[in-house]
mmCIF file of C-alpha atoms in Angstrom:
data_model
loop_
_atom_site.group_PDB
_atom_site.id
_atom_site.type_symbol
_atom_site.label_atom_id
_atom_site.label_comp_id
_atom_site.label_asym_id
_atom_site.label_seq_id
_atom_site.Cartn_x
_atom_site.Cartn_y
_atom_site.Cartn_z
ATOM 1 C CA UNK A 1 8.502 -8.305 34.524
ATOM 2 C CA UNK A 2 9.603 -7.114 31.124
ATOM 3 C CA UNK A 3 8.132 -5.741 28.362
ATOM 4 C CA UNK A 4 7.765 -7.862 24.958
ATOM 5 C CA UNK A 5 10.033 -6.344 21.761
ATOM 6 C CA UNK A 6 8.168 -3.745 19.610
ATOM 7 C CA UNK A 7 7.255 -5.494 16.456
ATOM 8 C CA UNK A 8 10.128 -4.105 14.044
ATOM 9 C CA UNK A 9 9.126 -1.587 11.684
ATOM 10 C CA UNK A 10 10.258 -1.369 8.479
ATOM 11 C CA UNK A 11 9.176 0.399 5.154
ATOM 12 C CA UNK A 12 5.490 -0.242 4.189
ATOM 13 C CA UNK A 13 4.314 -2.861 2.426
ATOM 14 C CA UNK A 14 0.707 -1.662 1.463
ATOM 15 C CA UNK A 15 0.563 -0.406 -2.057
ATOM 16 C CA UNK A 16 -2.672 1.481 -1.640
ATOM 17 C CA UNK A 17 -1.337 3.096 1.615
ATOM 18 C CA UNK A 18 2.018 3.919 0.172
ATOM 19 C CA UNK A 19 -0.333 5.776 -2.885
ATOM 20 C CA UNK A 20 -2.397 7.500 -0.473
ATOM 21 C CA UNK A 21 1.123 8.712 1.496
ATOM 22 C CA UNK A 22 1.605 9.839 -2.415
ATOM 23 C CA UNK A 23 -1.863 11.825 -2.536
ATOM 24 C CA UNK A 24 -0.298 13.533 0.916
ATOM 25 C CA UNK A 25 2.601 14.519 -0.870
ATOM 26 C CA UNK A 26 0.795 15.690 -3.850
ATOM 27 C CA UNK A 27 -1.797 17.664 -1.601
ATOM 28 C CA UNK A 28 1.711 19.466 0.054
ATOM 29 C CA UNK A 29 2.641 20.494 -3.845
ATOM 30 C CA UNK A 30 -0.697 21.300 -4.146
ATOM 31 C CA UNK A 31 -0.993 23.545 -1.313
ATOM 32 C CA UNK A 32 2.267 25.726 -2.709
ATOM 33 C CA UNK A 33 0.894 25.863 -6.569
ATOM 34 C CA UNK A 34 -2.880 26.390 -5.707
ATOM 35 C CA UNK A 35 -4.156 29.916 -3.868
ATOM 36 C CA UNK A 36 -5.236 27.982 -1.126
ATOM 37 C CA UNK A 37 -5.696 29.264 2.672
ATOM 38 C CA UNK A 38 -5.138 27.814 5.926
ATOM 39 C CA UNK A 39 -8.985 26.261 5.809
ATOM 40 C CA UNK A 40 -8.272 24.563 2.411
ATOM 41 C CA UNK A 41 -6.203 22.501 3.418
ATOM 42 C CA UNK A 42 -8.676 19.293 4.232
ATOM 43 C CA UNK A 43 -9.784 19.495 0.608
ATOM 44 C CA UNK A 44 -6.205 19.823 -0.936
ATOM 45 C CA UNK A 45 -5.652 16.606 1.464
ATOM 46 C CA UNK A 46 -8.961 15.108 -0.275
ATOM 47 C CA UNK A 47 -7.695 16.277 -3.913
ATOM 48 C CA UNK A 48 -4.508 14.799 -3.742
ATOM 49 C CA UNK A 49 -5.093 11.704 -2.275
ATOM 50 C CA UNK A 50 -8.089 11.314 -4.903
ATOM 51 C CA UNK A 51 -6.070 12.335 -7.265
ATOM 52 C CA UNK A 52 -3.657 9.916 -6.629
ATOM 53 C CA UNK A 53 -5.687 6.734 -5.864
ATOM 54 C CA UNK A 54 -7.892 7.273 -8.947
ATOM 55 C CA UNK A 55 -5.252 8.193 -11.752
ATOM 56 C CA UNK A 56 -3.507 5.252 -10.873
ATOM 57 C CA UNK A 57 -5.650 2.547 -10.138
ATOM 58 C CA UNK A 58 -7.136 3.674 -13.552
ATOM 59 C CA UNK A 59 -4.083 3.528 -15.349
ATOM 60 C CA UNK A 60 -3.181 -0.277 -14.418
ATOM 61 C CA UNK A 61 -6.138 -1.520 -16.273
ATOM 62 C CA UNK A 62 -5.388 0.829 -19.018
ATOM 63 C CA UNK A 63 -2.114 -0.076 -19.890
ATOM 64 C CA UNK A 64 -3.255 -3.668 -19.460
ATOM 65 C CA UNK A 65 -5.976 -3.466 -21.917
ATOM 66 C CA UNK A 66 -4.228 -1.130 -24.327
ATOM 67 C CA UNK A 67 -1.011 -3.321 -24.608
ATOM 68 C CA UNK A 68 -3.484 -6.546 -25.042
ATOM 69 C CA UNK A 69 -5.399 -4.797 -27.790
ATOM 70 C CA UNK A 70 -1.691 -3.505 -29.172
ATOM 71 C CA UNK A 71 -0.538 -7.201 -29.072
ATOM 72 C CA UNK A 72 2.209 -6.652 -26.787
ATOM 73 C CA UNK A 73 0.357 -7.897 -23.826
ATOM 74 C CA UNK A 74 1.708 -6.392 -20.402
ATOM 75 C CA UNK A 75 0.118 -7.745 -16.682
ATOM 76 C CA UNK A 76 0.634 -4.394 -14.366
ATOM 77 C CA UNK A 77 0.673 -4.371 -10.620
ATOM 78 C CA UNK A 78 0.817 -1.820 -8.004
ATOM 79 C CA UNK A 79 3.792 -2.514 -4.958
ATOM 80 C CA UNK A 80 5.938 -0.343 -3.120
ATOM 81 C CA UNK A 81 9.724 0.013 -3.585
ATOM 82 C CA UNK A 82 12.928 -0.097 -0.850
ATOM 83 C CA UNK A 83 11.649 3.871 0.553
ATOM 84 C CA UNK A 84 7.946 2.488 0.595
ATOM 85 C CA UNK A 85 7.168 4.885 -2.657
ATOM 86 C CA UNK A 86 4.254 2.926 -4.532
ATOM 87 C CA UNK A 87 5.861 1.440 -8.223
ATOM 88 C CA UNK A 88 4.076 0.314 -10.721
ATOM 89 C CA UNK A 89 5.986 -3.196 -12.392
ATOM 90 C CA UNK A 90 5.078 -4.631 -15.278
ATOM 91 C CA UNK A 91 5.521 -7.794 -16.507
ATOM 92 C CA UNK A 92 5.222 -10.237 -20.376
ATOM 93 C CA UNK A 93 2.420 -12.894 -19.929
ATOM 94 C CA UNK A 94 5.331 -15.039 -19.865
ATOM 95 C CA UNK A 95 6.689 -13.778 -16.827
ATOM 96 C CA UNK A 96 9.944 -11.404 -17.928
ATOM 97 C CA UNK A 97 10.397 -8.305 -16.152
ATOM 98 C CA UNK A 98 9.052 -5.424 -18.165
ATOM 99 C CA UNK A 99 9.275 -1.555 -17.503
ATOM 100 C CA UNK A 100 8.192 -0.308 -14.084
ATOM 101 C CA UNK A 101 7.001 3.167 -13.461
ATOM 102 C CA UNK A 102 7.021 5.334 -10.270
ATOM 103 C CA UNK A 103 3.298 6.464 -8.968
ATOM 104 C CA UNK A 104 5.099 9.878 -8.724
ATOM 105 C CA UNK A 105 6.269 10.231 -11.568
ATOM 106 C CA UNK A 106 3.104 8.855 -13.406
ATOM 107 C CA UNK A 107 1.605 11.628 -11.273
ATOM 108 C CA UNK A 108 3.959 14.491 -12.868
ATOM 109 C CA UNK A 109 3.592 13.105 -16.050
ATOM 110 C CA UNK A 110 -0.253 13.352 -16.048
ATOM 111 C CA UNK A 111 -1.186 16.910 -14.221
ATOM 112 C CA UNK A 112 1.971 18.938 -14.850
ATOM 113 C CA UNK A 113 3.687 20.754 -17.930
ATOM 114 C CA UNK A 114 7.345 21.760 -17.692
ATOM 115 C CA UNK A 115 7.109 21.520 -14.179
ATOM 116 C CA UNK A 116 3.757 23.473 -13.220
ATOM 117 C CA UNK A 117 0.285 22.562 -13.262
ATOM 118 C CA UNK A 118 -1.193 22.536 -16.735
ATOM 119 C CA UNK A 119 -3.740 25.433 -17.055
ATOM 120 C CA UNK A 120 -6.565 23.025 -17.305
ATOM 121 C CA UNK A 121 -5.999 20.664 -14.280
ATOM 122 C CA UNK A 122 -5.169 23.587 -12.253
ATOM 123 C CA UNK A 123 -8.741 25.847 -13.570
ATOM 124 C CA UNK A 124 -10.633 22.553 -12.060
ATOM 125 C CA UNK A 125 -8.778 21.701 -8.897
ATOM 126 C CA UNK A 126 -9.017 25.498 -7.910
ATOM 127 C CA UNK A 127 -12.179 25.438 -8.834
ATOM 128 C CA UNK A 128 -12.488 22.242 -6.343
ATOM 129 C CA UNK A 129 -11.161 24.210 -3.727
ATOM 130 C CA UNK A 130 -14.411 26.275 -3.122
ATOM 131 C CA UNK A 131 -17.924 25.339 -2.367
ATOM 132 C CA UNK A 132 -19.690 22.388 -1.337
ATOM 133 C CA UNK A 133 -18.320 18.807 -2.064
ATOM 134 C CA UNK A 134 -20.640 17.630 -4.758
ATOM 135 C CA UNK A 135 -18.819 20.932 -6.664
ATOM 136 C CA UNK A 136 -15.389 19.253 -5.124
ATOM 137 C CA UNK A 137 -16.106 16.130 -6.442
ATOM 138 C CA UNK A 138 -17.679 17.434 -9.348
ATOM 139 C CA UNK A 139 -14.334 19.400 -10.772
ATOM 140 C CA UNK A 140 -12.436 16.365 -9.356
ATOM 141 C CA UNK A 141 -14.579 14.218 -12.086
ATOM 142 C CA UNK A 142 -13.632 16.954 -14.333
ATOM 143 C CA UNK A 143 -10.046 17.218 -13.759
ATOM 144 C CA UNK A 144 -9.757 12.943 -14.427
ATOM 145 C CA UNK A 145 -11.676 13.363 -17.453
ATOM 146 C CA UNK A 146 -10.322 16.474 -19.044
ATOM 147 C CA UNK A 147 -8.224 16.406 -22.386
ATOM 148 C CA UNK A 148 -4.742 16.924 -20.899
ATOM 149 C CA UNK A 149 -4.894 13.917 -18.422
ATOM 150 C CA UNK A 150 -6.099 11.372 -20.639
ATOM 151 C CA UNK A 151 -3.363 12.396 -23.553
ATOM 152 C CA UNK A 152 -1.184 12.513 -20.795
ATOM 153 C CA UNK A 153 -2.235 8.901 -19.937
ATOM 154 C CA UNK A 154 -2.064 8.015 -23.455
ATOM 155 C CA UNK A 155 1.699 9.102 -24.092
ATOM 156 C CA UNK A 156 2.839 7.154 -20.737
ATOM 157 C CA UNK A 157 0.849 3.636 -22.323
ATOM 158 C CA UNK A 158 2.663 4.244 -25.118
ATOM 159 C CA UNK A 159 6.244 5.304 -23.660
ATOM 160 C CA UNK A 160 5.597 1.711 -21.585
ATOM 161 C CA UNK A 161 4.971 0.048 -25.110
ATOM 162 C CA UNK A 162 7.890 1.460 -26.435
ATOM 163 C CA UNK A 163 10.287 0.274 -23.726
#
């Protein structure tokens, strides 16, 4: 008797799992730039993959609404490219190709500065790192919502626009 083939396996195809492989890799960075111990690391797993899921699913509907109300209407959708890295593509109402985005670098482009975490994202996600989970969730909230990520969100919609 033999055995059937293994299915073949190829790169991933499921956009929301290839973000929350993203989140992993975020938590990893995370881990290095944070003072976290050995025990933090199930939270810097849960901030990072939050992280992740939420700034981007966010920002498809924003840069879909904001280039409608700019006139410059773009559709936005989430897939994953040849290394199974989740991309953001954009395309005209009409169909033609428009700028595409990497979740990663949306990602830098949001929380960091030059390279490190910007003082304010990284006050709140340390501060996420300690206590119970409504105070996880809690400076999660605050960390979506603060002042840096939503200019940062606002300078990639436009640098989309502009392409």
């Amino acid at each position: 008797m033999t055995l059937p083939d293994p299915p073949e396996t190829g790169p991933a195809t499921d956009p929301q799992a290839a973000l929350m492989a993203e989140g992993d890799r975020l938590a990893r960075h995370l881990t290095q730039t944070l003072e976290a111990t050995l025990p933090d690391q199930p939270r810097l797993t849960l901030l990072g993959r939050s992280l992740a899921l939420n700034l981007v699913n966010a920002f498809v509907p924003t840069l879909e609404h904001i280039s409608r109300r700019a006139g410059r209407p773009l559709h936005a959708t989430l897939t994953v490219d040849d290394r199974a890295r989740p991309l953001l593509i954009t395309a005209t109402p009409d169909g033609e190709s428009g700028p595409t985005l990497s979740a990663d670098d949306l990602l830098r482009d949001l929380l960091f500065v030059r390279g490190h975490l910007h003082p304010v994202v990284r006050e709140h996600l340390q501060g996420g790192l300690r206590g119970s989970e409504h105070q996880a969730t809690r400076a999660l909230v605050s960390c979506l919502n603060s002042r840096p990520v939503l200019d940062a969100m606002t300078r990639a919609v436009q640098t989309l626009l502009a392409r």
